[in-house]
Amino acid sequence: MFDIQKLTNRLDNCQRYVHKHQLSVAGRLVRVVGLTLEAVGVKASVGSQCLVETAQGDLIAEVVGFSGDTTYLMPEISLRGVLPGARVVPVSSKSRVPLSMDLLGRVIDGVGKPIDGKGPIKIDEAASYNTQLINPLARRAISEPLDVGVRSINSFLTVGKGQRMGLFAGSGVGKSVLLGMMTKGTTADVIVVGLVGERGREVKEFIEEILGEQGRTRSVVVAAPADNSPLMRLKGCETAVQISEYFRDQGLNVLLLIDSLTRYAQAQREIALAVGEPPATKGYPPSVFSKLPQLVERAGNGGVGQGSITAFFTVLTEGDDLQDPIADAARAILDGHIVLSRDLADAGHYPAVDIEGSISRVMPMVTSEEHQQLARQLRQMYSLYQQNKDLISIGAYTRGNDPRIDHAIELNPVINFFLQQKMHEVIPYDQSLSQLQEILQAAQAHAQSNANKPVN
């Protein structure tokens, strides 16, 4: 006769053993829709990895959701040779990014695997792989400017250490070039670049032509081009941020460049729609707008003894529409935005920074009152000229009608020259400020001399 209590105890012991040793139950593949794999019988948590049997070998996929007994998985690479009823075996809880100082000078993919042919990356066993969110009250205030080597940004849109900025632009107006200029001119200790969802050829061009050998020694590049799976593109951004957090915890100041935040949102949209989440704003499901602040808020200043992460997130404005859902959501959670103008780019004005439509919300906290006043006066002169540009162009404005407009007309070529900069040119913060001051002093002296001239 069977002892029911004894059998029950043995079953409980087996379940505890499985839980203790993180053993999971294998299942089988029942359906493939697009890039989504559906399996039954799999006992694995969301975020864990599984091996899926295929005709070309085992395929790594990650659990992205479940419904009843059905588990949804997303592969890291393209689907090939998938078989009906294939075995699905959980292998680990989560993939681990190799965090260590050896990352400097390396190029890795979205999950941290090296793709530069330089061999494996040493892992710092003391590093935390599950980064805890920093208490907002424990963060240090933003109080110091960060030199990015770009005169227009240093002068009119000063960035503070630990600030999160957005770089808003359409396609082909110079986002990648501006990011490259920052990598050359910044005074940050470490540069982490996330090239996510963009053209594959840009990866090599960015490393060899823009970063160069000197810049590469203090940089880490995370590459997840457009032909990667949505899961790899999603993880590309998260891996770049996680690496930045590691260097920040070492007390270093990090410049994080993510290109682009829009591709991150699109990757999450593909995954969410594939597992059945309903679309909301212009096809973007609600989870997209919850993941954006979760990613952005991980950047910023650390606590006592930690460094900082100053982040630039590029936002692709489709059709140059700044009211695009992702652009609008990003603008609300960032500490400022830099808008690149297609009109300026078409006119050969590089970098095509639109100082009228751009703002740095922490500039008053990291600059002197004199700096703010200089920038404000020149911005007003520039804006005044833009407002009357059409009248001036067609000859409808007569000099002498308004002294302020006359002053703006005389000053406009100087301001335009000041805002332009060559791609390989680096202009430090102090030099940018002194040139800004020289322009205004010369303009005031010119205006004073005109005022002293006798009136005919």
PDB file of C-alpha atoms in Angstrom, residues 44-247:
ATOM      1  CA  ALA A  44      11.259  29.494 -17.345  1.00  0.00           C
ATOM      2  CA  SER A  45      10.980  33.050 -16.068  1.00  0.00           C
ATOM      3  CA  VAL A  46      10.658  36.139 -18.258  1.00  0.00           C
ATOM      4  CA  GLY A  47      14.146  37.305 -19.238  1.00  0.00           C
ATOM      5  CA  SER A  48      15.743  33.866 -19.025  1.00  0.00           C
ATOM      6  CA  GLN A  49      17.368  32.148 -21.986  1.00  0.00           C
ATOM      7  CA  CYS A  50      16.479  28.903 -23.728  1.00  0.00           C
ATOM      8  CA  LEU A  51      18.102  26.690 -26.341  1.00  0.00           C
ATOM      9  CA  VAL A  52      15.790  25.921 -29.257  1.00  0.00           C
ATOM     10  CA  GLU A  53      16.576  22.857 -31.374  1.00  0.00           C
ATOM     11  CA  THR A  54      16.910  23.615 -35.116  1.00  0.00           C
ATOM     12  CA  ALA A  55      18.196  21.800 -38.200  1.00  0.00           C
ATOM     13  CA  GLN A  56      21.325  23.989 -38.070  1.00  0.00           C
ATOM     14  CA  GLY A  57      22.101  23.578 -34.373  1.00  0.00           C
ATOM     15  CA  ASP A  58      20.759  25.053 -31.177  1.00  0.00           C
ATOM     16  CA  LEU A  59      19.412  28.594 -31.262  1.00  0.00           C
ATOM     17  CA  ILE A  60      19.460  30.969 -28.251  1.00  0.00           C
ATOM     18  CA  ALA A  61      16.149  32.664 -27.523  1.00  0.00           C
ATOM     19  CA  GLU A  62      14.891  34.734 -24.622  1.00  0.00           C
ATOM     20  CA  VAL A  63      11.555  34.445 -22.838  1.00  0.00           C
ATOM     21  CA  VAL A  64       9.636  37.677 -23.463  1.00  0.00           C
ATOM     22  CA  GLY A  65       6.195  36.707 -22.141  1.00  0.00           C
ATOM     23  CA  PHE A  66       3.645  33.977 -21.584  1.00  0.00           C
ATOM     24  CA  SER A  67      -0.081  33.334 -21.794  1.00  0.00           C
ATOM     25  CA  GLY A  68      -1.487  30.349 -19.929  1.00  0.00           C
ATOM     26  CA  ASP A  69       0.706  27.357 -20.775  1.00  0.00           C
ATOM     27  CA  THR A  70       2.216  29.080 -23.815  1.00  0.00           C
ATOM     28  CA  THR A  71       5.623  30.727 -23.487  1.00  0.00           C
ATOM     29  CA  TYR A  72       6.721  33.376 -25.977  1.00  0.00           C
ATOM     30  CA  LEU A  73      10.374  33.539 -26.980  1.00  0.00           C
ATOM     31  CA  MET A  74      12.366  35.906 -29.169  1.00  0.00           C
ATOM     32  CA  PRO A  75      15.616  34.727 -30.836  1.00  0.00           C
ATOM     33  CA  GLU A  76      18.876  36.674 -30.677  1.00  0.00           C
ATOM     34  CA  ILE A  77      19.573  35.965 -34.368  1.00  0.00           C
ATOM     35  CA  SER A  78      17.453  35.317 -37.449  1.00  0.00           C
ATOM     36  CA  LEU A  79      15.319  32.165 -37.537  1.00  0.00           C
ATOM     37  CA  ARG A  80      16.654  29.372 -39.739  1.00  0.00           C
ATOM     38  CA  GLY A  81      15.988  25.651 -39.747  1.00  0.00           C
ATOM     39  CA  VAL A  82      13.280  25.771 -37.073  1.00  0.00           C
ATOM     40  CA  LEU A  83      11.438  22.456 -36.705  1.00  0.00           C
ATOM     41  CA  PRO A  84       7.863  21.814 -35.515  1.00  0.00           C
ATOM     42  CA  GLY A  85       7.853  20.198 -32.095  1.00  0.00           C
ATOM     43  CA  ALA A  86      11.512  21.148 -31.531  1.00  0.00           C
ATOM     44  CA  ARG A  87      12.854  20.793 -27.998  1.00  0.00           C
ATOM     45  CA  VAL A  88      13.093  24.030 -25.969  1.00  0.00           C
ATOM     46  CA  VAL A  89      15.493  23.803 -23.014  1.00  0.00           C
ATOM     47  CA  PRO A  90      15.986  26.585 -20.442  1.00  0.00           C
ATOM     48  CA  VAL A  91      19.705  27.157 -19.869  1.00  0.00           C
ATOM     49  CA  SER A  92      20.171  30.163 -17.586  1.00  0.00           C
ATOM     50  CA  SER A  93      18.377  32.938 -15.783  1.00  0.00           C
ATOM     51  CA  LYS A  94      19.886  35.865 -17.743  1.00  0.00           C
ATOM     52  CA  SER A  95      22.790  36.635 -20.040  1.00  0.00           C
ATOM     53  CA  ARG A  96      25.751  38.361 -18.395  1.00  0.00           C
ATOM     54  CA  VAL A  97      27.585  41.317 -19.850  1.00  0.00           C
ATOM     55  CA  PRO A  98      31.379  41.086 -19.310  1.00  0.00           C
ATOM     56  CA  LEU A  99      31.924  44.118 -17.088  1.00  0.00           C
ATOM     57  CA  SER A 100      35.557  45.126 -16.510  1.00  0.00           C
ATOM     58  CA  MET A 101      38.094  47.813 -17.370  1.00  0.00           C
ATOM     59  CA  ASP A 102      39.188  45.563 -20.257  1.00  0.00           C
ATOM     60  CA  LEU A 103      36.117  46.760 -22.156  1.00  0.00           C
ATOM     61  CA  LEU A 104      37.988  49.955 -23.080  1.00  0.00           C
ATOM     62  CA  GLY A 105      38.954  49.893 -26.745  1.00  0.00           C
ATOM     63  CA  ARG A 106      36.619  47.006 -27.556  1.00  0.00           C
ATOM     64  CA  VAL A 107      33.597  46.586 -29.844  1.00  0.00           C
ATOM     65  CA  ILE A 108      30.817  44.280 -28.645  1.00  0.00           C
ATOM     66  CA  ASP A 109      27.355  43.248 -29.799  1.00  0.00           C
ATOM     67  CA  GLY A 110      24.040  43.810 -28.042  1.00  0.00           C
ATOM     68  CA  VAL A 111      24.590  41.098 -25.423  1.00  0.00           C
ATOM     69  CA  GLY A 112      28.250  41.867 -24.720  1.00  0.00           C
ATOM     70  CA  LYS A 113      30.008  39.417 -27.048  1.00  0.00           C
ATOM     71  CA  PRO A 114      33.166  40.849 -28.680  1.00  0.00           C
ATOM     72  CA  ILE A 115      32.970  41.291 -32.448  1.00  0.00           C
ATOM     73  CA  ASP A 116      36.351  42.969 -33.030  1.00  0.00           C
ATOM     74  CA  GLY A 117      38.387  39.745 -33.244  1.00  0.00           C
ATOM     75  CA  LYS A 118      40.533  40.601 -30.218  1.00  0.00           C
ATOM     76  CA  GLY A 119      39.538  37.603 -28.127  1.00  0.00           C
ATOM     77  CA  PRO A 120      37.412  37.264 -24.987  1.00  0.00           C
ATOM     78  CA  ILE A 121      36.941  40.045 -22.452  1.00  0.00           C
ATOM     79  CA  LYS A 122      37.993  39.552 -18.849  1.00  0.00           C
ATOM     80  CA  ILE A 123      35.117  39.733 -16.358  1.00  0.00           C
ATOM     81  CA  ASP A 124      35.288  41.661 -13.096  1.00  0.00           C
ATOM     82  CA  GLU A 125      33.693  39.166 -10.708  1.00  0.00           C
ATOM     83  CA  ALA A 126      33.003  41.923  -8.171  1.00  0.00           C
ATOM     84  CA  ALA A 127      30.857  43.888 -10.609  1.00  0.00           C
ATOM     85  CA  SER A 128      27.099  43.996 -10.123  1.00  0.00           C
ATOM     86  CA  TYR A 129      25.060  42.580 -13.008  1.00  0.00           C
ATOM     87  CA  ASN A 130      21.710  43.561 -11.517  1.00  0.00           C
ATOM     88  CA  THR A 131      22.148  47.298 -11.071  1.00  0.00           C
ATOM     89  CA  GLN A 132      19.904  48.779  -8.427  1.00  0.00           C
ATOM     90  CA  LEU A 133      18.128  52.042  -9.111  1.00  0.00           C
ATOM     91  CA  ILE A 134      19.697  55.003  -7.339  1.00  0.00           C
ATOM     92  CA  ASN A 135      17.505  56.808  -4.846  1.00  0.00           C
ATOM     93  CA  PRO A 136      16.810  60.293  -6.318  1.00  0.00           C
ATOM     94  CA  LEU A 137      17.750  61.852  -2.980  1.00  0.00           C
ATOM     95  CA  ALA A 138      21.114  60.044  -3.017  1.00  0.00           C
ATOM     96  CA  ARG A 139      22.191  61.495  -6.374  1.00  0.00           C
ATOM     97  CA  ARG A 140      24.622  64.393  -6.388  1.00  0.00           C
ATOM     98  CA  ALA A 141      23.300  67.622  -7.893  1.00  0.00           C
ATOM     99  CA  ILE A 142      24.473  68.698 -11.347  1.00  0.00           C
ATOM    100  CA  SER A 143      26.893  71.527 -10.616  1.00  0.00           C
ATOM    101  CA  GLU A 144      29.799  71.295 -13.111  1.00  0.00           C
ATOM    102  CA  PRO A 145      29.852  71.873 -16.869  1.00  0.00           C
ATOM    103  CA  LEU A 146      31.112  69.137 -19.196  1.00  0.00           C
ATOM    104  CA  ASP A 147      33.261  70.206 -22.118  1.00  0.00           C
ATOM    105  CA  VAL A 148      32.087  68.478 -25.327  1.00  0.00           C
ATOM    106  CA  GLY A 149      34.471  70.310 -27.671  1.00  0.00           C
ATOM    107  CA  VAL A 150      31.639  71.797 -29.771  1.00  0.00           C
ATOM    108  CA  ARG A 151      31.539  75.608 -29.642  1.00  0.00           C
ATOM    109  CA  SER A 152      27.814  76.093 -30.251  1.00  0.00           C
ATOM    110  CA  ILE A 153      26.896  73.624 -27.480  1.00  0.00           C
ATOM    111  CA  ASN A 154      29.521  74.834 -24.996  1.00  0.00           C
ATOM    112  CA  SER A 155      28.380  78.442 -25.480  1.00  0.00           C
ATOM    113  CA  PHE A 156      24.606  78.400 -25.949  1.00  0.00           C
ATOM    114  CA  LEU A 157      23.575  74.954 -24.643  1.00  0.00           C
ATOM    115  CA  THR A 158      26.097  74.205 -21.910  1.00  0.00           C
ATOM    116  CA  VAL A 159      25.889  70.589 -20.723  1.00  0.00           C
ATOM    117  CA  GLY A 160      26.415  69.623 -17.076  1.00  0.00           C
ATOM    118  CA  LYS A 161      28.048  66.451 -15.790  1.00  0.00           C
ATOM    119  CA  GLY A 162      25.215  63.985 -15.235  1.00  0.00           C
ATOM    120  CA  GLN A 163      22.763  65.637 -17.636  1.00  0.00           C
ATOM    121  CA  ARG A 164      20.545  63.660 -20.040  1.00  0.00           C
ATOM    122  CA  MET A 165      20.219  65.445 -23.393  1.00  0.00           C
ATOM    123  CA  GLY A 166      18.238  64.605 -26.498  1.00  0.00           C
ATOM    124  CA  LEU A 167      19.597  65.118 -30.010  1.00  0.00           C
ATOM    125  CA  PHE A 168      16.538  65.588 -32.243  1.00  0.00           C
ATOM    126  CA  ALA A 169      16.974  65.380 -35.993  1.00  0.00           C
ATOM    127  CA  GLY A 170      15.680  63.847 -39.190  1.00  0.00           C
ATOM    128  CA  SER A 171      17.744  61.533 -41.330  1.00  0.00           C
ATOM    129  CA  GLY A 172      20.864  62.873 -42.997  1.00  0.00           C
ATOM    130  CA  VAL A 173      21.380  66.125 -41.076  1.00  0.00           C
ATOM    131  CA  GLY A 174      24.556  65.179 -39.211  1.00  0.00           C
ATOM    132  CA  LYS A 175      23.637  63.361 -35.980  1.00  0.00           C
ATOM    133  CA  SER A 176      26.453  60.819 -36.198  1.00  0.00           C
ATOM    134  CA  VAL A 177      29.017  63.451 -37.167  1.00  0.00           C
ATOM    135  CA  LEU A 178      28.050  65.612 -34.175  1.00  0.00           C
ATOM    136  CA  LEU A 179      28.360  62.611 -31.870  1.00  0.00           C
ATOM    137  CA  GLY A 180      31.800  61.954 -33.317  1.00  0.00           C
ATOM    138  CA  MET A 181      32.835  65.559 -32.667  1.00  0.00           C
ATOM    139  CA  MET A 182      31.843  65.112 -29.031  1.00  0.00           C
ATOM    140  CA  THR A 183      33.945  61.978 -28.661  1.00  0.00           C
ATOM    141  CA  LYS A 184      37.004  63.906 -29.848  1.00  0.00           C
ATOM    142  CA  GLY A 185      36.469  67.011 -27.747  1.00  0.00           C
ATOM    143  CA  THR A 186      34.962  65.798 -24.488  1.00  0.00           C
ATOM    144  CA  THR A 187      36.849  65.871 -21.186  1.00  0.00           C
ATOM    145  CA  ALA A 188      34.969  62.790 -19.915  1.00  0.00           C
ATOM    146  CA  ASP A 189      37.099  59.879 -18.670  1.00  0.00           C
ATOM    147  CA  VAL A 190      35.243  57.152 -20.606  1.00  0.00           C
ATOM    148  CA  ILE A 191      33.053  57.209 -23.720  1.00  0.00           C
ATOM    149  CA  VAL A 192      30.393  54.541 -24.284  1.00  0.00           C
ATOM    150  CA  VAL A 193      28.783  54.546 -27.733  1.00  0.00           C
ATOM    151  CA  GLY A 194      25.641  52.571 -28.540  1.00  0.00           C
ATOM    152  CA  LEU A 195      25.042  52.264 -32.302  1.00  0.00           C
ATOM    153  CA  VAL A 196      21.599  50.684 -32.271  1.00  0.00           C
ATOM    154  CA  GLY A 197      19.331  50.080 -35.244  1.00  0.00           C
ATOM    155  CA  GLU A 198      21.378  52.194 -37.640  1.00  0.00           C
ATOM    156  CA  ARG A 199      23.203  51.306 -40.864  1.00  0.00           C
ATOM    157  CA  GLY A 200      25.819  48.577 -40.497  1.00  0.00           C
ATOM    158  CA  ARG A 201      28.498  50.446 -42.451  1.00  0.00           C
ATOM    159  CA  GLU A 202      28.330  53.272 -39.891  1.00  0.00           C
ATOM    160  CA  VAL A 203      29.864  51.037 -37.231  1.00  0.00           C
ATOM    161  CA  LYS A 204      33.225  50.672 -38.983  1.00  0.00           C
ATOM    162  CA  GLU A 205      33.185  54.270 -40.213  1.00  0.00           C
ATOM    163  CA  PHE A 206      32.477  55.564 -36.704  1.00  0.00           C
ATOM    164  CA  ILE A 207      35.290  53.499 -35.176  1.00  0.00           C
ATOM    165  CA  GLU A 208      37.976  54.137 -37.805  1.00  0.00           C
ATOM    166  CA  GLU A 209      37.202  57.622 -39.127  1.00  0.00           C
ATOM    167  CA  ILE A 210      35.377  59.400 -36.312  1.00  0.00           C
ATOM    168  CA  LEU A 211      36.743  57.815 -33.131  1.00  0.00           C
ATOM    169  CA  GLY A 212      40.236  57.097 -34.424  1.00  0.00           C
ATOM    170  CA  GLU A 213      42.975  55.302 -32.537  1.00  0.00           C
ATOM    171  CA  GLN A 214      43.306  57.952 -29.842  1.00  0.00           C
ATOM    172  CA  GLY A 215      39.595  58.123 -29.080  1.00  0.00           C
ATOM    173  CA  ARG A 216      39.154  54.361 -29.198  1.00  0.00           C
ATOM    174  CA  THR A 217      41.524  53.753 -26.256  1.00  0.00           C
ATOM    175  CA  ARG A 218      39.016  55.283 -23.836  1.00  0.00           C
ATOM    176  CA  SER A 219      35.843  54.141 -25.588  1.00  0.00           C
ATOM    177  CA  VAL A 220      33.512  51.159 -25.666  1.00  0.00           C
ATOM    178  CA  VAL A 221      31.322  50.627 -28.738  1.00  0.00           C
ATOM    179  CA  VAL A 222      28.137  48.552 -28.564  1.00  0.00           C
ATOM    180  CA  ALA A 223      26.927  47.686 -32.064  1.00  0.00           C
ATOM    181  CA  ALA A 224      23.466  46.326 -32.858  1.00  0.00           C
ATOM    182  CA  PRO A 225      22.763  47.375 -36.479  1.00  0.00           C
ATOM    183  CA  ALA A 226      19.391  47.462 -38.199  1.00  0.00           C
ATOM    184  CA  ASP A 227      19.677  43.885 -39.506  1.00  0.00           C
ATOM    185  CA  ASN A 228      19.859  42.493 -35.943  1.00  0.00           C
ATOM    186  CA  SER A 229      16.771  41.014 -34.313  1.00  0.00           C
ATOM    187  CA  PRO A 230      14.515  43.308 -32.250  1.00  0.00           C
ATOM    188  CA  LEU A 231      15.773  41.612 -29.085  1.00  0.00           C
ATOM    189  CA  MET A 232      19.412  42.418 -29.919  1.00  0.00           C
ATOM    190  CA  ARG A 233      18.553  46.029 -30.741  1.00  0.00           C
ATOM    191  CA  LEU A 234      16.646  46.360 -27.471  1.00  0.00           C
ATOM    192  CA  LYS A 235      19.508  44.853 -25.495  1.00  0.00           C
ATOM    193  CA  GLY A 236      22.053  47.007 -27.317  1.00  0.00           C
ATOM    194  CA  CYS A 237      20.820  50.156 -25.579  1.00  0.00           C
ATOM    195  CA  GLU A 238      20.479  48.420 -22.214  1.00  0.00           C
ATOM    196  CA  THR A 239      23.975  46.924 -22.474  1.00  0.00           C
ATOM    197  CA  ALA A 240      25.476  50.349 -23.255  1.00  0.00           C
ATOM    198  CA  VAL A 241      23.771  51.846 -20.202  1.00  0.00           C
ATOM    199  CA  GLN A 242      24.850  48.928 -17.997  1.00  0.00           C
ATOM    200  CA  ILE A 243      28.476  49.367 -19.069  1.00  0.00           C
ATOM    201  CA  SER A 244      28.218  53.091 -18.320  1.00  0.00           C
ATOM    202  CA  GLU A 245      26.912  52.281 -14.846  1.00  0.00           C
ATOM    203  CA  TYR A 246      29.909  50.027 -14.230  1.00  0.00           C
ATOM    204  CA  PHE A 247      32.396  52.791 -15.081  1.00  0.00           C
TER     205      PHE A 247
END
